[in-house]
Amino acid sequence: EIIAQTLARRGAEGLIPLDLTLLHSPPLTAGWNSFLGAIRTQTSLPADIRELAICRVAVLHQAHFEWTQHAPLARAAGVTREGLRAVLDGTRGDLSERQIAVVEFATECVREVRVGEGVFGRLREHFGDREVVEVVGTVAAYCCVAKFLVALDVAEGNGVRVEDYVVPE
């Protein structure tokens, strides 16, 4: 049943290395499917915002597999190559002020845990209460994903330096 749920969440893509690792613990997989499924498909966040948050978390945790999965999704959501390079470099690139607020929030949340009033205030300038909760939830959830991926070296990506991450066309 849990394999069927995982396949349903993945769709035509089928199981990925993360799923194959998770399936060593069916209860963990079931919870993961529910929680990450909600983050990915049931929030009000536009795809570009969600994927930028996830990509910045991936970079800061050096979670190469997370980057390879989500950078193409960011591009498909309209993030430019320059915007993704900015996520890699921690610069502004051609990101909008709204996108920058999310990247800055993700950066400070990962590095400092407690986000300062200035960064949090800029996030609140661009997003309503529900969206703020969803940005925070997305960053927190993908910190968990990144730590899981790196600790277990899922897809054996731990040897790839951030400088060598590929920005999709």
Tab-separated table of N, CA and C in Angstrom, residues 37-149:
chain	number	residue	atom	x	y	z
A	37	GLY	N	4.032	15.693	0.331
A	37	GLY	CA	2.993	15.844	-0.679
A	37	GLY	C	2.201	17.123	-0.467
A	38	ALA	N	1.887	17.425	0.797
A	38	ALA	CA	1.157	18.655	1.116
A	38	ALA	C	2.002	19.888	0.797
A	39	ILE	N	3.268	19.845	1.169
A	39	ILE	CA	4.164	20.980	0.888
A	39	ILE	C	4.247	21.228	-0.613
A	40	ARG	N	4.370	20.167	-1.376
A	40	ARG	CA	4.581	20.300	-2.822
A	40	ARG	C	3.307	20.620	-3.598
A	41	THR	N	2.140	20.161	-3.123
A	41	THR	CA	0.955	20.274	-3.976
A	41	THR	C	-0.254	20.948	-3.333
A	42	GLN	N	-0.217	21.243	-2.046
A	42	GLN	CA	-1.421	21.747	-1.409
A	42	GLN	C	-1.275	23.125	-0.781
A	43	THR	N	-0.133	23.763	-0.976
A	43	THR	CA	0.004	25.118	-0.442
A	43	THR	C	-0.447	26.122	-1.492
A	44	SER	N	-0.542	27.363	-1.077
A	44	SER	CA	-0.938	28.434	-1.997
A	44	SER	C	0.264	29.102	-2.661
A	45	LEU	N	1.457	28.638	-2.355
A	45	LEU	CA	2.655	29.275	-2.910
A	45	LEU	C	2.789	29.018	-4.402
A	46	PRO	N	3.161	30.045	-5.160
A	46	PRO	CA	3.462	29.818	-6.567
A	46	PRO	C	4.696	28.916	-6.679
A	47	ALA	N	4.764	28.171	-7.757
A	47	ALA	CA	5.848	27.198	-7.933
A	47	ALA	C	7.230	27.848	-7.889
A	48	ASP	N	7.395	29.040	-8.447
A	48	ASP	CA	8.718	29.670	-8.442
A	48	ASP	C	9.186	29.946	-7.016
A	49	ILE	N	8.286	30.399	-6.182
A	49	ILE	CA	8.629	30.710	-4.783
A	49	ILE	C	8.999	29.428	-4.041
A	50	ARG	N	8.165	28.412	-4.168
A	50	ARG	CA	8.432	27.132	-3.501
A	50	ARG	C	9.780	26.566	-3.945
A	51	GLU	N	10.013	26.532	-5.237
A	51	GLU	CA	11.230	25.908	-5.744
A	51	GLU	C	12.475	26.724	-5.425
A	52	LEU	N	12.382	28.046	-5.396
A	52	LEU	CA	13.531	28.857	-4.985
A	52	LEU	C	13.901	28.577	-3.534
A	53	ALA	N	12.894	28.474	-2.674
A	53	ALA	CA	13.164	28.154	-1.265
A	53	ALA	C	13.860	26.803	-1.155
A	54	ILE	N	13.353	25.814	-1.873
A	54	ILE	CA	13.922	24.468	-1.821
A	54	ILE	C	15.341	24.467	-2.382
A	55	CYS	N	15.554	25.150	-3.488
A	55	CYS	CA	16.891	25.179	-4.097
A	55	CYS	C	17.915	25.853	-3.178
A	56	ARG	N	17.510	26.929	-2.516
A	56	ARG	CA	18.457	27.600	-1.606
A	56	ARG	C	18.796	26.686	-0.430
A	57	VAL	N	17.816	25.989	0.099
A	57	VAL	CA	18.067	25.016	1.175
A	57	VAL	C	19.044	23.949	0.684
A	58	ALA	N	18.836	23.467	-0.526
A	58	ALA	CA	19.724	22.437	-1.087
A	58	ALA	C	21.157	22.937	-1.167
A	59	VAL	N	21.334	24.156	-1.641
A	59	VAL	CA	22.677	24.726	-1.769
A	59	VAL	C	23.339	24.843	-0.401
A	60	LEU	N	22.632	25.393	0.560
A	60	LEU	CA	23.215	25.630	1.881
A	60	LEU	C	23.546	24.339	2.624
A	61	HIS	N	22.810	23.271	2.337
A	61	HIS	CA	23.086	21.973	2.958
A	61	HIS	C	24.010	21.104	2.096
A	62	GLN	N	24.363	21.610	0.926
A	62	GLN	CA	25.160	20.839	-0.031
A	62	GLN	C	24.485	19.503	-0.341
A	63	ALA	N	23.176	19.602	-0.558
A	63	ALA	CA	22.354	18.433	-0.873
A	63	ALA	C	22.190	18.363	-2.395
A	64	HIS	N	23.173	17.777	-3.037
A	64	HIS	CA	23.231	17.753	-4.495
A	64	HIS	C	21.998	17.116	-5.113
A	65	PHE	N	21.535	15.993	-4.576
A	65	PHE	CA	20.362	15.324	-5.141
A	65	PHE	C	19.142	16.238	-5.090
A	66	GLU	N	18.974	16.960	-3.986
A	66	GLU	CA	17.852	17.895	-3.849
A	66	GLU	C	17.935	18.966	-4.943
A	67	TRP	N	19.148	19.474	-5.187
A	67	TRP	CA	19.339	20.470	-6.242
A	67	TRP	C	18.964	19.886	-7.607
A	68	THR	N	19.441	18.681	-7.900
A	68	THR	CA	19.188	18.104	-9.229
A	68	THR	C	17.702	17.858	-9.463
A	69	GLN	N	16.947	17.629	-8.406
A	69	GLN	CA	15.513	17.403	-8.538
A	69	GLN	C	14.732	18.711	-8.669
A	70	HIS	N	15.174	19.754	-7.957
A	70	HIS	CA	14.368	20.968	-7.861
A	70	HIS	C	14.821	22.124	-8.740
A	71	ALA	N	16.071	22.187	-9.139
A	71	ALA	CA	16.499	23.263	-10.047
A	71	ALA	C	15.728	23.204	-11.367
A	72	PRO	N	15.526	22.019	-11.968
A	72	PRO	CA	14.710	21.985	-13.192
A	72	PRO	C	13.260	22.422	-12.947
A	73	LEU	N	12.728	22.116	-11.771
A	73	LEU	CA	11.364	22.551	-11.447
A	73	LEU	C	11.303	24.071	-11.303
A	74	ALA	N	12.355	24.665	-10.748
A	74	ALA	CA	12.420	26.128	-10.655
A	74	ALA	C	12.459	26.743	-12.048
A	75	ARG	N	13.260	26.164	-12.923
A	75	ARG	CA	13.329	26.670	-14.311
A	75	ARG	C	11.968	26.541	-14.983
A	76	ALA	N	11.309	25.400	-14.790
A	76	ALA	CA	9.989	25.194	-15.394
A	76	ALA	C	8.959	26.188	-14.841
A	77	ALA	N	9.188	26.673	-13.630
A	77	ALA	CA	8.283	27.644	-13.006
A	77	ALA	C	8.621	29.079	-13.392
A	78	GLY	N	9.617	29.243	-14.261
A	78	GLY	CA	9.935	30.573	-14.762
A	78	GLY	C	11.166	31.228	-14.173
A	79	VAL	N	11.863	30.567	-13.263
A	79	VAL	CA	13.097	31.131	-12.724
A	79	VAL	C	14.156	31.044	-13.823
A	80	THR	N	14.826	32.141	-14.068
A	80	THR	CA	15.836	32.172	-15.122
A	80	THR	C	17.112	31.466	-14.683
A	81	ARG	N	17.973	31.194	-15.642
A	81	ARG	CA	19.279	30.614	-15.317
A	81	ARG	C	20.058	31.572	-14.416
A	82	GLU	N	19.971	32.870	-14.707
A	82	GLU	CA	20.648	33.863	-13.870
A	82	GLU	C	20.076	33.843	-12.449
A	83	GLY	N	18.767	33.666	-12.342
A	83	GLY	CA	18.147	33.581	-11.018
A	83	GLY	C	18.647	32.385	-10.241
A	84	LEU	N	18.785	31.244	-10.912
A	84	LEU	CA	19.315	30.055	-10.221
A	84	LEU	C	20.792	30.217	-9.884
A	85	ARG	N	21.543	30.881	-10.748
A	85	ARG	CA	22.945	31.158	-10.407
A	85	ARG	C	23.020	32.033	-9.150
A	86	ALA	N	22.084	32.978	-9.033
A	86	ALA	CA	22.028	33.830	-7.847
A	86	ALA	C	21.740	32.997	-6.597
A	87	VAL	N	20.875	31.996	-6.727
A	87	VAL	CA	20.592	31.099	-5.604
A	87	VAL	C	21.862	30.349	-5.212
A	88	LEU	N	22.623	29.929	-6.197
A	88	LEU	CA	23.889	29.235	-5.917
A	88	LEU	C	24.892	30.160	-5.234
A	89	ASP	N	24.971	31.391	-5.715
A	89	ASP	CA	25.996	32.333	-5.248
A	89	ASP	C	25.568	33.168	-4.048
A	90	GLY	N	24.275	33.143	-3.732
A	90	GLY	CA	23.781	33.989	-2.650
A	90	GLY	C	23.712	35.455	-3.050
A	91	THR	N	23.511	35.722	-4.348
A	91	THR	CA	23.393	37.091	-4.840
A	91	THR	C	21.945	37.346	-5.263
A	92	ARG	N	21.685	38.522	-5.796
A	92	ARG	CA	20.324	38.902	-6.168
A	92	ARG	C	19.964	38.504	-7.595
A	93	GLY	N	20.954	38.492	-8.481
A	93	GLY	CA	20.696	38.131	-9.867
A	93	GLY	C	19.544	38.934	-10.439
A	94	ASP	N	18.687	38.281	-11.191
A	94	ASP	CA	17.519	38.953	-11.762
A	94	ASP	C	16.241	38.552	-11.032
A	95	LEU	N	16.391	38.124	-9.787
A	95	LEU	CA	15.229	37.731	-8.998
A	95	LEU	C	14.397	38.948	-8.624
A	96	SER	N	13.095	38.745	-8.531
A	96	SER	CA	12.196	39.816	-8.093
A	96	SER	C	12.391	40.050	-6.592
A	97	GLU	N	11.881	41.166	-6.109
A	97	GLU	CA	11.983	41.460	-4.671
A	97	GLU	C	11.287	40.381	-3.842
A	98	ARG	N	10.196	39.877	-4.336
A	98	ARG	CA	9.446	38.801	-3.662
A	98	ARG	C	10.296	37.533	-3.599
A	99	GLN	N	10.938	37.185	-4.696
A	99	GLN	CA	11.801	36.002	-4.742
A	99	GLN	C	13.016	36.184	-3.837
A	100	ILE	N	13.596	37.386	-3.860
A	100	ILE	CA	14.754	37.670	-3.006
A	100	ILE	C	14.374	37.525	-1.538
A	101	ALA	N	13.190	37.987	-1.162
A	101	ALA	CA	12.752	37.871	0.234
A	101	ALA	C	12.732	36.405	0.668
A	102	VAL	N	12.308	35.512	-0.217
A	102	VAL	CA	12.263	34.078	0.103
A	102	VAL	C	13.666	33.502	0.199
A	103	VAL	N	14.527	33.843	-0.735
A	103	VAL	CA	15.908	33.333	-0.719
A	103	VAL	C	16.639	33.835	0.521
A	104	GLU	N	16.452	35.113	0.861
A	104	GLU	CA	17.081	35.653	2.074
A	104	GLU	C	16.549	34.959	3.322
A	105	PHE	N	15.236	34.728	3.351
A	105	PHE	CA	14.654	34.028	4.500
A	105	PHE	C	15.251	32.629	4.619
A	106	ALA	N	15.281	31.878	3.530
A	106	ALA	CA	15.828	30.517	3.568
A	106	ALA	C	17.280	30.533	4.027
A	107	THR	N	18.042	31.492	3.549
A	107	THR	CA	19.458	31.595	3.918
A	107	THR	C	19.610	31.814	5.415
A	108	GLU	N	18.913	32.784	5.935
A	108	GLU	CA	19.047	33.088	7.359
A	108	GLU	C	18.472	31.973	8.229
A	109	CYS	N	17.383	31.368	7.794
A	109	CYS	CA	16.776	30.280	8.549
A	109	CYS	C	17.736	29.094	8.662
A	110	VAL	N	18.401	28.766	7.577
A	110	VAL	CA	19.349	27.643	7.597
A	110	VAL	C	20.589	28.005	8.407
A	111	ARG	N	21.148	29.160	8.163
A	111	ARG	CA	22.420	29.538	8.802
A	111	ARG	C	22.276	29.903	10.271
A	112	GLU	N	21.200	30.607	10.601
A	112	GLU	CA	21.063	31.147	11.956
A	112	GLU	C	19.964	30.477	12.772
A	113	VAL	N	19.080	29.767	12.143
A	113	VAL	CA	17.887	29.166	12.725
A	113	VAL	C	16.874	30.254	13.089
A	114	ARG	N	17.225	31.135	13.975
A	114	ARG	CA	16.315	32.228	14.354
A	114	ARG	C	16.489	33.348	13.325
A	115	VAL	N	15.410	33.686	12.649
A	115	VAL	CA	15.452	34.693	11.586
A	115	VAL	C	15.231	36.077	12.180
A	116	GLY	N	16.118	36.991	11.809
A	116	GLY	CA	16.028	38.356	12.326
A	116	GLY	C	14.805	39.105	11.836
A	117	GLU	N	14.460	40.171	12.560
A	117	GLU	CA	13.261	40.948	12.246
A	117	GLU	C	13.329	41.570	10.855
A	118	GLY	N	14.505	41.995	10.416
A	118	GLY	CA	14.628	42.620	9.102
A	118	GLY	C	14.280	41.652	7.987
A	119	VAL	N	14.860	40.471	8.025
A	119	VAL	CA	14.606	39.465	6.992
A	119	VAL	C	13.160	38.982	7.077
A	120	PHE	N	12.697	38.739	8.284
A	120	PHE	CA	11.316	38.277	8.434
A	120	PHE	C	10.336	39.373	8.004
A	121	GLY	N	10.659	40.612	8.318
A	121	GLY	CA	9.810	41.729	7.918
A	121	GLY	C	9.704	41.855	6.406
A	122	ARG	N	10.837	41.653	5.690
A	122	ARG	CA	10.791	41.699	4.228
A	122	ARG	C	9.931	40.572	3.671
A	123	LEU	N	9.973	39.400	4.309
A	123	LEU	CA	9.119	38.298	3.881
A	123	LEU	C	7.648	38.688	4.043
A	124	ARG	N	7.329	39.289	5.176
A	124	ARG	CA	5.937	39.678	5.458
A	124	ARG	C	5.459	40.813	4.554
A	125	GLU	N	6.380	41.620	4.039
A	125	GLU	CA	6.005	42.685	3.101
A	125	GLU	C	5.426	42.110	1.806
A	126	HIS	N	5.878	40.932	1.442
A	126	HIS	CA	5.530	40.347	0.146
A	126	HIS	C	4.506	39.218	0.222
A	127	PHE	N	4.227	38.741	1.439
A	127	PHE	CA	3.356	37.575	1.577
A	127	PHE	C	2.381	37.774	2.727
A	128	GLY	N	1.175	37.206	2.564
A	128	GLY	CA	0.187	37.210	3.632
A	128	GLY	C	0.500	36.145	4.670
A	129	ASP	N	-0.309	36.102	5.717
A	129	ASP	CA	-0.058	35.187	6.832
A	129	ASP	C	0.038	33.727	6.382
A	130	ARG	N	-0.909	33.284	5.565
A	130	ARG	CA	-0.878	31.890	5.123
A	130	ARG	C	0.396	31.600	4.328
A	131	GLU	N	0.731	32.495	3.413
A	131	GLU	CA	1.932	32.271	2.595
A	131	GLU	C	3.201	32.277	3.444
A	132	VAL	N	3.264	33.150	4.438
A	132	VAL	CA	4.438	33.172	5.321
A	132	VAL	C	4.583	31.824	6.018
A	133	VAL	N	3.483	31.314	6.558
A	133	VAL	CA	3.520	29.995	7.208
A	133	VAL	C	3.973	28.932	6.209
A	134	GLU	N	3.497	29.019	4.978
A	134	GLU	CA	3.853	28.021	3.971
A	134	GLU	C	5.305	28.147	3.516
A	135	VAL	N	5.836	29.368	3.444
A	135	VAL	CA	7.268	29.534	3.133
A	135	VAL	C	8.098	28.931	4.259
A	136	VAL	N	7.763	29.271	5.493
A	136	VAL	CA	8.503	28.732	6.643
A	136	VAL	C	8.395	27.205	6.665
A	137	GLY	N	7.200	26.672	6.442
A	137	GLY	CA	7.015	25.219	6.413
A	137	GLY	C	7.809	24.562	5.304
A	138	THR	N	7.865	25.192	4.143
A	138	THR	CA	8.629	24.640	3.022
A	138	THR	C	10.110	24.611	3.340
A	139	VAL	N	10.635	25.703	3.850
A	139	VAL	CA	12.055	25.745	4.205
A	139	VAL	C	12.357	24.706	5.281
A	140	ALA	N	11.537	24.639	6.302
A	140	ALA	CA	11.761	23.673	7.380
A	140	ALA	C	11.693	22.238	6.870
A	141	ALA	N	10.688	21.948	6.053
A	141	ALA	CA	10.526	20.586	5.522
A	141	ALA	C	11.728	20.190	4.662
A	142	TYR	N	12.180	21.097	3.835
A	142	TYR	CA	13.286	20.752	2.941
A	142	TYR	C	14.637	20.782	3.647
A	143	CYS	N	14.729	21.433	4.798
A	143	CYS	CA	15.919	21.245	5.639
A	143	CYS	C	15.969	19.798	6.104
A	144	CYS	N	14.815	19.268	6.490
A	144	CYS	CA	14.724	17.856	6.876
A	144	CYS	C	15.129	16.963	5.713
A	145	VAL	N	14.581	17.232	4.536
A	145	VAL	CA	14.907	16.432	3.354
A	145	VAL	C	16.406	16.488	3.090
A	146	ALA	N	16.976	17.686	3.113
A	146	ALA	CA	18.405	17.845	2.831
A	146	ALA	C	19.257	17.066	3.825
A	147	LYS	N	18.923	17.150	5.086
A	147	LYS	CA	19.704	16.436	6.101
A	147	LYS	C	19.604	14.925	5.893
A	148	PHE	N	18.437	14.445	5.542
A	148	PHE	CA	18.232	13.021	5.261
A	148	PHE	C	19.071	12.597	4.062
A	149	LEU	N	18.997	13.375	2.980
A	149	LEU	CA	19.738	13.052	1.759
A	149	LEU	C	21.244	13.032	1.990
